[in-house]
Amino acid sequence: MSSNKLTIDIDTHGLISDLQKLIKIPSVSARKQNLEECAKEIVVMMKRIGIDAELIYFDDYQKNSTPPPPLVYGEVKSKSNPNGKTLLFYNHYDVQPEEPRDLWENEPFEGKVEGNLIYGRGASDDKGELVTRLKAIEFFLKQRGDVPMNIKFLIEGEEEIGSKYISEYLKKYNTKFNTDLVIWEFGYIDQEQKPIISLGMKGLLYVELTAQGASRDVHSSLAVLIENPALRIVQALSTLVDREGNILIKDWFKEVKELSEEESLIIDSEPFDEESFKKEYGISKFINNLSGKGVKKALTCEPTCNISGLNSGYSGSGAKTITPSKAMAKIDFRLVPNMDPALQFKRFEKHLVENGFEDIKVTLIHGEAAGRTALDNQYVKIIEKSANEIFGDSITSISSTFFSTIIVFTV
Ligand SMILES: [Zn+2]
C-alpha cells in the first residue's frame, strides 16, 4: 500500500441500510414492477447526500406500448473545478426476476446480512454498485465539501430487458448527459483483493425461434404424417455450430479484427485460476479441452452461440406419446467489437432460409453491440494509478468476463 493512501470513511452502517432499502423494492423490469417507486427512492437518497437529482420521463415512446420507466439523473458540480472534466456513472435500478424462488436460501427482496455479505436480488448488479458510488460522493461532500471533478449519474430502469429506450433518451437529453468519461455499472475485485479495471464488454444478440406443427398436440402415431416442430428446431439448431462449437453462419466474423499485440499481452498477464473456476462450476474440463491463454482469450474476446432455452412437448414424469404442435428455442450470441447486432441478425435469418428452415419464425428479442475502450485512452493510466494507490495493485482487462465467482458485493 502506498503511504499517501486515502483515509476512507465508508459509513458502513449507512451503506448497508441504504442498500437494504433498495433491495426491498422488487424493481423487476421484466414484470414492470415497482420501477418508478425505486427510481423515486434513489432521488431521495441522492438529494440527502447533496446530489442534484431528478426523474426524467420519456414521453415519445412507441404508440401501443407501455411508457418506459423514468431515468434518474444526478449531478454535482465541482466548486473548485467547474470547468474541468466530467465523469458520468452509469447504473441501473431494475433487477432480474427472482425465479426460481426455491433456489433462494434467503428472501430475495430482503437484503439479509451475514458476516461480510449481503444477500438479495440486486445486491450486486446493480443496486450495490450504485450505493457504493453514492457513498463515495457523500464522502467527498461531507469530508471535503466538494468533488474534485464534475459528477453525473445516469440510472436507468430497463437494463435487464435490453435498455430499449436508452439511445432515444440520450439523443433527446444529449447536453444533459454530455461527459468526458463514463464508468460502467460494475467493477470487481478478485480473490486477492485486486480491483479489475475492465475496458469493455461483449455485446449480445438474443433471438427466439418458433416452429409450428399441427394446430394442437396430436397422438404420436400420426408422426408418420405430421411434421414434428421439436425436430425442426433441433435440426435448425444443429446447423449453427459444428462439434467444436465453431459458429457456421456465413460472414459471422467478417468485421471482427485480430487482437493487437498489446491487447494480447494484457490477456496473457491477467490471472485466472482454472482449477478453482472448474470447481466452482462442478466441471472437469473446458470446452475443447481449452487451457492457459485459450481459456482467457475465449472469455475475453470470443463470440458465442448459446442455446439458453428449449421448450416443446411433454416433459413430465412417465410417458405421454404426443407429437407436439409447437417448439421454441431461445439463443443468445455474445458479440465482440465491430459486430453489428442488426447485421448479425440478418445473417442469422439468411442462414436459416438458406438451410431450408424458412418455416421457422425468428424474433429478435434484443441486440446490443460490444464496447471496448482503447488501451491508449488517456483515462486508463489515471484510473490504474488511483487503483494502485488504494489497493496496492490492480488488473487491467480489455473486456469484462463476468466471473460470477468474484461477483460478490462485500460490505
Ligand atoms: Zn447490470
Coordinates of C-alpha atoms and ligand atoms in Angstrom, one line a residue:
M1 CA 0.0 0.0 0.0
S2 CA 1.3 3.4 -0.8
S3 CA 1.8 5.8 2.1
N4 CA -0.4 8.5 0.7
K5 CA -3.5 6.3 0.5
L6 CA -6.8 8.0 1.2
T7 CA -8.5 7.5 4.5
I8 CA -11.9 6.3 3.6
D9 CA -14.9 6.7 5.7
I10 CA -17.1 4.1 4.2
D11 CA -20.1 4.8 6.5
T12 CA -20.7 1.0 6.5
H13 CA -23.9 1.3 8.5
G14 CA -25.5 3.8 6.2
L15 CA -24.3 1.9 3.2
I16 CA -25.9 -1.3 4.3
S17 CA -29.2 0.4 5.3
D18 CA -29.4 2.3 2.0
L19 CA -28.7 -0.9 0.1
Q20 CA -31.3 -2.8 2.0
K21 CA -33.8 -0.1 1.3
L22 CA -33.3 -0.6 -2.4
I23 CA -33.2 -4.4 -2.3
K24 CA -36.5 -4.3 -0.5
I25 CA -38.1 -2.7 -3.6
P26 CA -38.6 -5.5 -6.0
S27 CA -38.0 -3.5 -9.2
V28 CA -38.2 -6.3 -11.7
S29 CA -38.2 -4.7 -15.2
A30 CA -39.4 -7.9 -16.9
R31 CA -42.6 -7.5 -15.0
K32 CA -42.6 -3.7 -15.0
Q33 CA -42.8 -3.9 -11.2
N34 CA -42.1 -1.2 -8.7
L35 CA -39.8 0.7 -11.1
E36 CA -40.9 4.2 -10.5
E37 CA -41.0 3.6 -6.8
C38 CA -37.4 2.5 -6.8
A39 CA -36.4 5.5 -9.0
K40 CA -38.1 7.9 -6.6
E41 CA -36.3 6.3 -3.6
I42 CA -32.9 6.8 -5.3
V43 CA -33.7 10.5 -5.9
V44 CA -34.5 10.9 -2.2
M45 CA -31.1 9.2 -1.4
M46 CA -29.2 11.4 -3.8
K47 CA -30.8 14.6 -2.5
R48 CA -30.0 13.7 1.1
I49 CA -26.3 13.3 0.0
G50 CA -26.3 16.6 -1.7
I51 CA -26.6 15.5 -5.3
D52 CA -29.0 17.4 -7.5
A53 CA -31.3 14.7 -8.7
E54 CA -34.5 14.4 -10.8
L55 CA -36.5 11.9 -12.7
I56 CA -36.7 12.2 -16.4
Y57 CA -39.7 10.8 -18.1
F58 CA -39.7 9.8 -21.8
D59 CA -43.0 10.7 -23.5
D60 CA -42.2 9.8 -27.1
Y61 CA -42.5 6.1 -26.6
Q62 CA -43.9 3.9 -29.4
K63 CA -47.7 4.0 -29.6
N64 CA -49.5 1.0 -28.1
S65 CA -46.6 0.2 -25.8
T66 CA -46.3 1.0 -22.1
P67 CA -44.3 4.1 -21.2
P68 CA -40.7 3.3 -20.2
P69 CA -39.7 3.8 -16.5
P70 CA -38.1 7.1 -15.8
L71 CA -34.3 7.7 -15.8
V72 CA -32.7 9.0 -12.6
Y73 CA -30.4 11.9 -13.4
G74 CA -28.0 13.2 -10.8
E75 CA -25.4 16.0 -10.9
V76 CA -22.8 17.5 -8.6
K77 CA -20.8 20.4 -10.0
S78 CA -17.3 20.8 -8.7
K79 CA -16.9 24.1 -6.9
S80 CA -13.1 24.2 -7.3
N81 CA -13.0 22.8 -10.8
P82 CA -16.3 23.7 -12.5
N83 CA -14.8 23.9 -16.0
G84 CA -12.8 20.7 -15.6
K85 CA -13.7 17.3 -16.8
T86 CA -17.0 15.5 -16.1
L87 CA -17.3 11.9 -15.0
L88 CA -20.6 10.1 -15.6
F89 CA -21.6 6.9 -13.7
Y90 CA -24.0 4.6 -15.5
N91 CA -26.1 2.3 -13.3
H92 CA -29.5 0.7 -13.3
Y93 CA -32.1 0.3 -10.7
D94 CA -34.0 -2.6 -12.2
V95 CA -33.3 -6.3 -11.4
Q96 CA -33.8 -9.7 -13.0
P97 CA -36.8 -11.7 -11.9
E98 CA -36.1 -13.7 -8.7
E99 CA -37.4 -17.0 -10.1
P100 CA -36.9 -19.9 -9.3
R101 CA -37.7 -18.9 -5.8
D102 CA -37.0 -22.3 -4.2
L103 CA -33.3 -21.9 -5.1
W104 CA -33.0 -18.9 -2.8
E105 CA -31.7 -19.6 0.7
N106 CA -32.7 -16.2 1.8
E107 CA -35.6 -13.9 0.9
P108 CA -34.6 -12.3 -2.5
F109 CA -36.0 -8.9 -1.6
E110 CA -34.8 -8.6 2.0
G111 CA -31.1 -7.9 2.0
K112 CA -30.1 -10.1 4.8
V113 CA -26.6 -9.5 6.2
E114 CA -24.4 -12.4 7.2
G115 CA -20.9 -11.7 8.1
N116 CA -19.4 -9.5 5.4
L117 CA -22.0 -10.5 2.8
I118 CA -25.4 -9.1 2.0
Y119 CA -27.9 -11.3 0.2
G120 CA -30.7 -10.1 -2.1
R121 CA -31.6 -9.6 -5.7
G122 CA -29.7 -6.5 -6.9
A123 CA -27.1 -6.7 -4.1
S124 CA -24.7 -6.9 -7.0
D125 CA -26.0 -5.9 -10.4
D126 CA -26.6 -3.2 -9.7
K127 CA -28.0 -1.6 -6.6
G128 CA -24.9 -2.5 -4.5
E129 CA -22.6 -0.8 -7.0
L130 CA -24.9 2.2 -7.2
V131 CA -25.0 2.7 -3.5
T132 CA -21.2 2.5 -3.2
R133 CA -20.8 5.2 -5.8
L134 CA -23.4 7.4 -4.0
K135 CA -21.4 6.8 -0.8
A136 CA -18.2 7.8 -2.5
I137 CA -19.8 11.2 -3.5
E138 CA -21.2 11.6 0.0
F139 CA -17.7 11.1 1.4
F140 CA -16.3 13.9 -0.7
L141 CA -19.1 16.2 0.0
K142 CA -19.1 15.6 3.8
Q143 CA -15.3 15.4 4.3
R144 CA -14.1 17.9 1.8
G145 CA -17.2 20.0 0.9
D146 CA -16.5 19.5 -2.8
V147 CA -15.9 16.9 -5.5
P148 CA -12.7 17.1 -7.5
M149 CA -14.4 17.0 -10.9
N150 CA -18.0 17.3 -12.1
I151 CA -20.0 14.2 -11.5
K152 CA -23.1 13.0 -13.3
F153 CA -25.3 9.9 -12.8
L154 CA -27.5 8.2 -15.3
I155 CA -29.5 5.4 -13.7
E156 CA -32.0 3.6 -15.9
G157 CA -34.8 1.1 -15.1
E158 CA -34.7 -1.1 -18.2
E159 CA -31.2 -2.5 -18.4
E160 CA -32.2 -6.1 -17.7
I161 CA -34.7 -6.1 -20.6
G162 CA -32.4 -4.6 -23.2
S163 CA -32.3 -0.8 -22.4
K164 CA -34.8 -0.3 -25.2
Y165 CA -35.1 3.5 -24.8
I166 CA -31.7 4.5 -23.6
S167 CA -30.4 5.7 -27.0
E168 CA -33.6 7.7 -27.5
Y169 CA -33.1 9.2 -24.1
L170 CA -29.5 10.0 -24.9
K171 CA -30.5 11.7 -28.1
K172 CA -33.2 13.7 -26.5
Y173 CA -31.2 14.9 -23.5
N174 CA -27.8 14.9 -25.1
T175 CA -26.5 18.1 -23.5
K176 CA -27.5 16.9 -20.1
F177 CA -25.6 13.7 -20.4
N178 CA -22.6 15.2 -22.0
T179 CA -19.5 13.9 -20.4
D180 CA -15.7 13.2 -20.8
L181 CA -15.7 9.8 -19.2
V182 CA -18.2 7.1 -18.4
I183 CA -17.7 4.5 -15.7
W184 CA -19.9 1.5 -16.3
E185 CA -22.3 -0.1 -13.9
F186 CA -20.0 -2.6 -12.1
G187 CA -16.4 -3.4 -11.2
Y188 CA -15.0 -6.4 -9.5
I189 CA -12.3 -7.3 -7.0
D190 CA -10.5 -10.6 -7.4
Q191 CA -9.8 -13.2 -4.7
E192 CA -6.5 -11.4 -3.9
Q193 CA -8.3 -8.1 -3.4
K194 CA -7.1 -6.6 -6.6
P195 CA -9.6 -4.4 -8.5
I196 CA -10.2 -5.3 -12.1
I197 CA -10.3 -2.4 -14.5
S198 CA -12.4 -3.7 -17.4
L199 CA -12.1 -1.7 -20.6
G200 CA -15.1 -3.3 -22.4
M201 CA -17.8 -5.7 -22.6
K202 CA -19.1 -8.2 -25.1
G203 CA -22.4 -7.4 -26.9
L204 CA -25.4 -9.5 -27.2
L205 CA -27.9 -10.7 -29.8
Y206 CA -30.9 -12.5 -28.3
V207 CA -33.3 -14.4 -30.7
E208 CA -36.2 -16.6 -30.3
L209 CA -37.1 -19.4 -32.8
T210 CA -40.6 -20.9 -33.1
A211 CA -41.6 -23.9 -35.1
Q212 CA -45.3 -24.6 -35.6
G213 CA -46.6 -28.1 -36.4
A214 CA -50.2 -29.2 -36.2
S215 CA -52.8 -26.8 -34.7
R216 CA -52.7 -28.9 -31.5
D217 CA -50.7 -31.7 -29.9
V218 CA -51.6 -34.9 -31.7
H219 CA -51.1 -38.6 -30.9
S220 CA -47.6 -39.6 -31.9
S221 CA -48.8 -42.4 -34.1
L222 CA -49.5 -39.6 -36.5
A223 CA -45.8 -38.7 -36.6
V224 CA -45.7 -40.7 -39.9
L225 CA -47.8 -37.9 -41.4
I226 CA -47.4 -34.8 -39.3
E227 CA -44.1 -32.9 -39.1
N228 CA -42.7 -32.6 -35.6
P229 CA -41.7 -29.0 -34.8
A230 CA -39.3 -30.1 -32.0
L231 CA -37.4 -32.0 -34.6
R232 CA -37.4 -28.9 -36.9
I233 CA -36.0 -26.8 -34.2
V234 CA -33.3 -29.3 -33.2
Q235 CA -32.3 -29.7 -36.9
A236 CA -32.1 -25.9 -37.3
L237 CA -30.0 -25.5 -34.2
S238 CA -27.6 -28.2 -35.3
T239 CA -26.7 -26.2 -38.4
L240 CA -25.5 -23.2 -36.3
V241 CA -22.3 -24.7 -34.8
D242 CA -20.0 -27.6 -35.5
R243 CA -19.0 -30.3 -33.0
E244 CA -16.3 -28.0 -31.6
G245 CA -18.7 -25.1 -31.1
N246 CA -17.4 -23.1 -34.1
I247 CA -20.2 -20.8 -35.4
L248 CA -21.1 -21.8 -39.0
I249 CA -23.2 -18.8 -40.0
K250 CA -21.8 -17.2 -43.2
D251 CA -19.8 -14.0 -42.7
W252 CA -20.4 -14.1 -38.9
F253 CA -16.8 -13.0 -38.2
K254 CA -16.4 -10.8 -41.3
E255 CA -15.8 -7.5 -39.4
V256 CA -14.0 -8.9 -36.4
K257 CA -10.5 -7.6 -36.0
E258 CA -7.5 -9.6 -34.8
L259 CA -6.2 -8.5 -31.3
S260 CA -3.4 -6.1 -31.3
E261 CA -0.1 -7.2 -29.8
E262 CA -0.7 -5.0 -26.8
E263 CA -4.2 -6.4 -26.2
S264 CA -2.8 -9.9 -26.5
L265 CA -0.1 -9.2 -23.9
I266 CA -2.8 -7.8 -21.5
I267 CA -4.8 -11.1 -21.8
D268 CA -1.6 -13.0 -21.1
S269 CA -0.9 -11.0 -18.0
E270 CA -4.4 -11.5 -16.5
P271 CA -4.6 -14.0 -13.7
F272 CA -7.0 -16.8 -14.0
D273 CA -7.3 -19.8 -11.7
E274 CA -8.6 -22.6 -13.9
E275 CA -8.9 -25.2 -11.2
S276 CA -11.0 -23.1 -8.8
F277 CA -13.2 -22.0 -11.7
K278 CA -13.8 -25.6 -12.6
K279 CA -14.5 -26.5 -9.0
E280 CA -16.9 -23.6 -8.7
Y281 CA -19.0 -24.8 -11.6
G282 CA -18.6 -28.5 -11.0
I283 CA -16.9 -29.3 -14.3
S284 CA -13.8 -31.4 -15.0
K285 CA -12.7 -29.7 -18.3
F286 CA -13.4 -26.7 -20.5
I287 CA -14.9 -26.9 -24.0
N288 CA -12.5 -28.4 -26.5
N289 CA -10.1 -29.0 -23.6
L290 CA -9.1 -25.3 -23.6
S291 CA -6.4 -24.3 -21.2
G292 CA -4.0 -21.4 -20.5
K293 CA -4.3 -18.5 -22.8
G294 CA -7.0 -20.2 -24.8
V295 CA -9.3 -20.0 -21.8
K296 CA -8.6 -16.3 -21.1
K297 CA -8.9 -15.4 -24.8
A298 CA -12.2 -17.2 -25.1
L299 CA -13.6 -15.4 -22.0
T300 CA -12.4 -12.0 -23.1
C301 CA -12.9 -11.8 -26.8
E302 CA -14.6 -14.8 -28.5
P303 CA -18.2 -14.7 -29.7
T304 CA -20.6 -17.4 -28.6
C305 CA -23.7 -19.1 -29.9
N306 CA -25.6 -20.4 -26.9
I307 CA -28.9 -22.2 -26.5
S308 CA -30.4 -20.6 -23.5
G309 CA -33.8 -22.2 -23.6
L310 CA -35.5 -25.1 -25.4
N311 CA -39.1 -26.0 -25.0
S312 CA -41.5 -28.4 -26.6
G313 CA -43.7 -31.4 -26.0
Y314 CA -44.2 -33.4 -22.8
S315 CA -41.5 -33.3 -20.1
G316 CA -43.4 -34.5 -17.1
S317 CA -42.8 -37.9 -15.5
G318 CA -43.6 -41.1 -17.3
A319 CA -44.6 -41.3 -20.9
K320 CA -47.1 -39.3 -23.0
T321 CA -47.0 -40.2 -26.7
I322 CA -47.6 -36.9 -28.4
T323 CA -46.3 -35.1 -31.4
P324 CA -46.2 -31.5 -30.1
S325 CA -47.8 -28.7 -32.0
K326 CA -45.1 -26.2 -31.2
A327 CA -41.4 -25.9 -30.3
M328 CA -39.4 -22.9 -29.2
A329 CA -35.7 -22.1 -28.7
K330 CA -34.0 -19.1 -27.3
I331 CA -30.5 -18.4 -28.4
D332 CA -28.0 -15.8 -27.2
F333 CA -25.0 -14.8 -29.2
R334 CA -22.2 -12.9 -27.4
L335 CA -20.8 -10.4 -29.8
V336 CA -17.3 -8.8 -29.9
P337 CA -16.3 -5.3 -31.1
N338 CA -17.2 -4.5 -34.7
M339 CA -20.1 -7.0 -34.8
D340 CA -23.3 -5.0 -35.5
P341 CA -26.3 -6.8 -33.9
A342 CA -28.7 -5.8 -36.7
L343 CA -26.4 -7.1 -39.4
Q344 CA -25.7 -10.3 -37.5
F345 CA -29.4 -10.8 -37.1
K346 CA -29.9 -10.5 -40.8
R347 CA -27.1 -13.1 -41.3
F348 CA -28.8 -15.4 -38.9
E349 CA -32.1 -15.2 -40.7
K350 CA -30.4 -15.7 -44.0
H351 CA -28.6 -18.8 -42.6
L352 CA -31.9 -20.4 -41.6
V353 CA -33.5 -19.7 -45.0
E354 CA -30.5 -20.9 -46.9
N355 CA -30.5 -24.1 -44.9
G356 CA -34.2 -24.8 -45.6
F357 CA -35.7 -23.5 -42.4
E358 CA -37.8 -20.7 -43.8
D359 CA -40.8 -22.1 -41.9
I360 CA -39.2 -21.3 -38.6
K361 CA -40.3 -18.0 -37.2
V362 CA -37.4 -15.8 -35.9
T363 CA -37.9 -13.0 -33.4
L364 CA -35.2 -10.5 -32.4
I365 CA -35.5 -10.1 -28.6
H366 CA -32.7 -7.7 -28.3
G367 CA -29.3 -6.6 -29.7
E368 CA -26.5 -4.7 -28.1
A369 CA -23.1 -4.0 -29.6
A370 CA -19.9 -4.7 -27.8
G371 CA -17.9 -1.8 -26.3
R372 CA -14.2 -1.5 -25.8
T373 CA -12.1 1.4 -24.7
A374 CA -8.7 1.6 -26.4
L375 CA -5.7 0.8 -24.2
D376 CA -4.1 4.1 -25.0
N377 CA -7.2 6.1 -23.9
Q378 CA -5.9 9.0 -21.6
Y379 CA -8.0 7.9 -18.6
V380 CA -6.8 4.3 -18.4
K381 CA -3.5 5.3 -16.9
I382 CA -5.1 7.7 -14.4
I383 CA -7.6 5.0 -13.2
E384 CA -4.8 2.4 -12.9
K385 CA -2.7 4.9 -10.9
S386 CA -5.6 5.6 -8.5
A387 CA -6.5 1.9 -8.1
N388 CA -2.8 1.1 -7.3
E389 CA -2.7 3.8 -4.7
I390 CA -5.7 2.5 -2.9
F391 CA -5.3 -1.3 -3.4
G392 CA -1.6 -1.6 -3.9
D393 CA -2.1 -3.4 -7.3
S394 CA -4.8 -3.7 -10.0
I395 CA -5.6 -5.8 -13.0
T396 CA -6.4 -4.2 -16.4
S397 CA -8.7 -6.3 -18.6
I398 CA -9.6 -5.5 -22.2
S399 CA -13.0 -6.9 -21.7
S400 CA -15.1 -7.9 -18.7
T401 CA -15.5 -11.6 -18.4
F402 CA -18.4 -11.8 -15.9
F403 CA -16.7 -14.1 -13.5
S404 CA -19.6 -14.8 -11.2
T405 CA -17.2 -16.4 -8.8
I406 CA -16.0 -13.0 -7.7
I407 CA -19.2 -11.0 -8.2
V408 CA -19.7 -10.7 -4.5
F409 CA -20.7 -7.4 -3.0
T410 CA -18.8 -7.0 0.2
V411 CA -19.7 -4.5 2.8
Ligands
ZN1 ZN -26.4 -4.9 -14.7

